[in-house]
XYZ file of C-alpha atoms in Angstrom:
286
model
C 184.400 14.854 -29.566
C 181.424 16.676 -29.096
C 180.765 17.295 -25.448
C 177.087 17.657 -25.496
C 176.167 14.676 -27.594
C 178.333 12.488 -25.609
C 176.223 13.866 -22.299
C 179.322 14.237 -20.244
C 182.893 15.247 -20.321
C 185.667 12.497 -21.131
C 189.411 12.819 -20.699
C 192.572 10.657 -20.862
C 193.965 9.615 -17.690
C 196.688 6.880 -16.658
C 196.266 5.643 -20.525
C 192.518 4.561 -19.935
C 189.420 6.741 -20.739
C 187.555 8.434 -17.081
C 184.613 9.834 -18.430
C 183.003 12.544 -15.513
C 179.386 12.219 -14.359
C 178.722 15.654 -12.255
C 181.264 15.727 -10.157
C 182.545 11.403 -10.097
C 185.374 10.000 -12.308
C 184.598 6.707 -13.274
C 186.280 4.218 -14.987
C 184.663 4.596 -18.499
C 186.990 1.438 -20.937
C 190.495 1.266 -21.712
C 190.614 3.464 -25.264
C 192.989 5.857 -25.216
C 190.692 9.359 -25.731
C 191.840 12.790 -24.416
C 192.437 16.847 -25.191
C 195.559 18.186 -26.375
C 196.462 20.196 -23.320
C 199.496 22.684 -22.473
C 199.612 22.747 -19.176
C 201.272 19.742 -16.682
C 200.304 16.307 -18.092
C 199.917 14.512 -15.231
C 198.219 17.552 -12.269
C 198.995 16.926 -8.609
C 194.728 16.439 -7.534
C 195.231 15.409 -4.132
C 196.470 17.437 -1.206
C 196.185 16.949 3.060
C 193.550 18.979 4.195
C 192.793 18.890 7.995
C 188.870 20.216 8.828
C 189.148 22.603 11.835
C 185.712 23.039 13.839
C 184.601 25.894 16.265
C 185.022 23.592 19.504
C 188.580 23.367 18.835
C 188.736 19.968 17.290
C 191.151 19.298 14.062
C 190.374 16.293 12.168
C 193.036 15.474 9.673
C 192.104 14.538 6.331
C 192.832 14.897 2.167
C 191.325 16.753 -1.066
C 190.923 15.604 -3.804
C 190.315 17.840 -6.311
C 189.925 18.696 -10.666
C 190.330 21.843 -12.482
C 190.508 22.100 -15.560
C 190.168 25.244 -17.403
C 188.038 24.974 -21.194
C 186.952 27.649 -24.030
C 184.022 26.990 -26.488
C 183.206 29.345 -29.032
C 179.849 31.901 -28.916
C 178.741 33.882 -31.869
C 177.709 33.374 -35.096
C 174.849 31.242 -34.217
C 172.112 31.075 -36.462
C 170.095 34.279 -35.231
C 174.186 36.079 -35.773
C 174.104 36.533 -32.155
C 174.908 34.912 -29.974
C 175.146 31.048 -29.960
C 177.544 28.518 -29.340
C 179.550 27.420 -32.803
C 181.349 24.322 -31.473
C 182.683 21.975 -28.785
C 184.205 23.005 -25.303
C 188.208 22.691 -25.540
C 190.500 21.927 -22.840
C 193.350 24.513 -22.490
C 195.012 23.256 -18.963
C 195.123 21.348 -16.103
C 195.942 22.827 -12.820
C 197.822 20.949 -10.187
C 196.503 21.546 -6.394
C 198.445 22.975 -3.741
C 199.266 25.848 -1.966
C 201.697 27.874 -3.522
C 201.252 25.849 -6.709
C 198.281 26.659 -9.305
C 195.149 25.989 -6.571
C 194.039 25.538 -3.732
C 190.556 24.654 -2.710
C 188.495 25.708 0.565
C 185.340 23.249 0.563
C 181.777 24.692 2.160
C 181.255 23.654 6.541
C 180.963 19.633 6.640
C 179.127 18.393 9.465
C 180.252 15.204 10.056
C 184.258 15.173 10.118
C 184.675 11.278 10.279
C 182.484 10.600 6.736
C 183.757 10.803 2.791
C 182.666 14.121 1.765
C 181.618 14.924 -2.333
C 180.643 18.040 -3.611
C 178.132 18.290 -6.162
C 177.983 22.158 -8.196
C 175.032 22.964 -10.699
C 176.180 23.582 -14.385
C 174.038 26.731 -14.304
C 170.706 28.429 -14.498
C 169.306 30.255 -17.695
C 170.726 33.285 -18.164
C 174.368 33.114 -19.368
C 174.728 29.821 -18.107
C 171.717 28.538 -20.895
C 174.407 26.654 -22.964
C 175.745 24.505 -20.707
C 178.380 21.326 -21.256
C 177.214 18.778 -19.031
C 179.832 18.214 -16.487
C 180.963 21.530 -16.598
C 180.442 25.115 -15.131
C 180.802 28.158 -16.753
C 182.788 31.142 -15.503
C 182.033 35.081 -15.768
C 183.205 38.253 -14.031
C 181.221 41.466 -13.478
C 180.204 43.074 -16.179
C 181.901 44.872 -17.928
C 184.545 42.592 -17.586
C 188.196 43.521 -17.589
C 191.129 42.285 -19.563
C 193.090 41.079 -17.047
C 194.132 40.254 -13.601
C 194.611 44.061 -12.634
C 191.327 45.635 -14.159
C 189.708 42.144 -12.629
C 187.092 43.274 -10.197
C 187.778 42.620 -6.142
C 184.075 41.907 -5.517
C 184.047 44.320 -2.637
C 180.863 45.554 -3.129
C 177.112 43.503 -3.288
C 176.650 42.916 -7.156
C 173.678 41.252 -9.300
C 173.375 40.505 -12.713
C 172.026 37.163 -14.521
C 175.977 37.389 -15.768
C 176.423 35.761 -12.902
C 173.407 33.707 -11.375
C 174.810 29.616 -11.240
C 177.686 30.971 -12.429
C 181.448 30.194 -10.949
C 182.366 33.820 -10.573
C 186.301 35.371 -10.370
C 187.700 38.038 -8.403
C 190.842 39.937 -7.504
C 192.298 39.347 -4.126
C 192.919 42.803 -2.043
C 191.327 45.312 -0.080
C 188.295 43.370 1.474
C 188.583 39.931 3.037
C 188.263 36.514 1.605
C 184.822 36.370 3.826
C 183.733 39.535 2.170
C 184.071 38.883 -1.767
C 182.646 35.076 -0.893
C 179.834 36.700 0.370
C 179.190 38.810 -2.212
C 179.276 36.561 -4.977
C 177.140 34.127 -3.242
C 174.388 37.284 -2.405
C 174.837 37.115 -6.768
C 173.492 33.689 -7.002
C 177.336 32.558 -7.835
C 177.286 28.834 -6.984
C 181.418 29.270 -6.335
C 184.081 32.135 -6.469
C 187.441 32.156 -7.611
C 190.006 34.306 -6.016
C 193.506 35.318 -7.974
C 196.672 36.272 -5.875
C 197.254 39.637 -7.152
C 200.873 39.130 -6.720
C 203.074 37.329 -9.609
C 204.914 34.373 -8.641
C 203.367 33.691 -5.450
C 201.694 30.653 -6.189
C 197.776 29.901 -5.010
C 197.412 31.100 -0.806
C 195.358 29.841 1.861
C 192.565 32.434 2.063
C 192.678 33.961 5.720
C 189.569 33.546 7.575
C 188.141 30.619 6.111
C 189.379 27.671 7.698
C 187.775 28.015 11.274
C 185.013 30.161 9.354
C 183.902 27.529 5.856
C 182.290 29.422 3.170
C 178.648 27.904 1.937
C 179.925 27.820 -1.248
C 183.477 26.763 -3.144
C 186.034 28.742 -2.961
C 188.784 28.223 -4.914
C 192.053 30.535 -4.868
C 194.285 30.281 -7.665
C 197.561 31.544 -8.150
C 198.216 35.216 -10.921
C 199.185 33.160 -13.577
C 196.277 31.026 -13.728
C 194.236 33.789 -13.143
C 196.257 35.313 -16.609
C 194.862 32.108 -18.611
C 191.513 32.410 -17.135
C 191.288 36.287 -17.923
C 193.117 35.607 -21.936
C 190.300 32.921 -22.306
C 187.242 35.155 -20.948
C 188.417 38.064 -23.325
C 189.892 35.529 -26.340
C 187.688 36.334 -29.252
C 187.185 34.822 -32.672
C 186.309 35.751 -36.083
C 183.322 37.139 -35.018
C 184.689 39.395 -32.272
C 182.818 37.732 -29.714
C 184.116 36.353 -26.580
C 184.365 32.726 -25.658
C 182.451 31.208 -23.370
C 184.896 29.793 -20.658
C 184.101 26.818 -18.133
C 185.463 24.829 -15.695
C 185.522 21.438 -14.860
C 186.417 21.394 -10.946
C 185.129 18.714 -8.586
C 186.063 18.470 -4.966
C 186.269 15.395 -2.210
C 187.193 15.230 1.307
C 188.474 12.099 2.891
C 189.220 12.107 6.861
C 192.809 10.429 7.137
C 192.258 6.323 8.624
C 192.889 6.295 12.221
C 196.652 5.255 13.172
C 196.727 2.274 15.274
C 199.140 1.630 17.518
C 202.119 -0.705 16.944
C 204.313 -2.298 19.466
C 207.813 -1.413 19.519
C 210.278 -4.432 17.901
C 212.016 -4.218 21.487
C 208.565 -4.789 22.833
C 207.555 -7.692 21.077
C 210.680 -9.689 21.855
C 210.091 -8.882 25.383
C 206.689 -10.710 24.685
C 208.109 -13.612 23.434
C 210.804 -13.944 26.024
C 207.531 -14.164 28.856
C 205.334 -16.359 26.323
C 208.254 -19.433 25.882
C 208.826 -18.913 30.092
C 205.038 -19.434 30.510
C 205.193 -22.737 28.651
C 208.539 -23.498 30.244
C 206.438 -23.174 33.940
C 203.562 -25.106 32.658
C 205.794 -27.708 31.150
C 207.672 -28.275 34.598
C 204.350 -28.458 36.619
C 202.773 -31.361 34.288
């Protein structure tokens, strides 16, 4: 299927078609269409998620979250240089969780007790001028490196149109979470990605951001997805061009329903036991 004629991005899921409008899944018909994909068939996209506020306050709640990770050829266009040659392709499916492939920290929400959506761009013009609707490209500094070791720790203030309404990745270590967030946001980056370093550690809660939000997504992600992000960022074709690599992550907050209060089974025969001797009473005084 071609992505851009069909104006947004479609995928199988629970056998019926959910075709993505920006950042909403809706129910789209009941034919089975999909991408080959070789990562978990079925992702874990939900996850509790309490919001924690400055006063104190906790308010317990869930994420619900995609990413998915896509290539799409670029090269060979019809100027040689550089063009996109064919449809975005889905390579995985992450599930959510810490310690698992993701884990998503969602920009400051102001009102705790409301549904909360996030809606991300799908870029500007520079390297972002061939977008996929419903997706959002990725990039690193450039340069770029080959992996997650030469992968920059956005430390430092950078700029570039490489990265303007771009999702942007970065290495954790050395600087804080706050830090590199910062920076990539002072870049125009409408979200950052930050890969654990360390190998089998899974995707972390990034330090510092809970009772501090970032004004952007941020998502961490674990060293192995951070390998398939960096093989598909440096994967090249015929043409010895890199592929253009996007992302199709969306984000939702839901506060948990309040718990109301239930009596006790003791309780409620209690209650019953004083309703049948109040009739009893009444009964004997008529």
């Amino acid at each position: 299927m071609d992505l851009e004629s069909a104006g947004s991005v479609t995928r199988l899921e629970g056998g019926v078609v959910m075709r993505r409008f920006v950042t909403n899944w809706v129910l789209a018909g009941a034919m089975a269409v999909g991408f080959a994909t070789t990562a978990t068939a079925v992702p874990i996209t939900s996850y509790p998620q309490p919001l924690f506020f400055p006063d104190g306050s906790v308010v317990p709640g869930t994420i619900t979250t995609t990413f998915d990770l896509y290539t799409r050829p670029y090269g060979g266009g019809a100027f040689g240089c550089c063009a996109p040659t064919g449809p975005a392709t889905l390579l995985h499916q992450f599930s959510v969780g810490i310690g698992s492939d993701f884990w998503v920290h969602i920009p400051s929400i102001t009102d705790p007790f409301s549904s909360w959506e996030m809606s991300i761009p799908t870029g500007s013009s520079g390297l972002a001028g061939w977008p996929v609707s419903g997706l959002n490209l990725v990039a690193q500094t450039y340069p770029g490196g080959t992996d997650v070791a030469t992968l920059s720790e956005w430390c430092s203030p950078l700029g570039g149109s490489f990265v303007d309404g771009i999702f942007v990745i970065a290495r954790r270590g050395t600087c804080a979470f706050t830090d590199k967030i910062a920076n990539i946001e002072a870049a125009n980056g409408v979200g950052a990605i930050i890969v654990n370093h360390l190998p089998g550690a899974g995707a972390m809660a990034m330090g510092g951001l809970f009772n501090n939000p970032p004004s952007v997504p941020a998502i961490s992600v674990s060293y192995e997805v951070g390998e398939l992000i960096m093989a598909a960022l440096n994967s090249t074709g015929a043409d010895n061009i890199p592929d253009l690599v996007y992302i199709d992550f969306s984000a939702r907050w839901d506060p948990d329903p309040p718990i109301t209060s239930v009596p006790e089974p003791g309780s409620l025969t209690l209650l019953g036991v004083g309703l049948a001797a109040l009739a009893i009473r009444r009964r004997r005084r008529r």
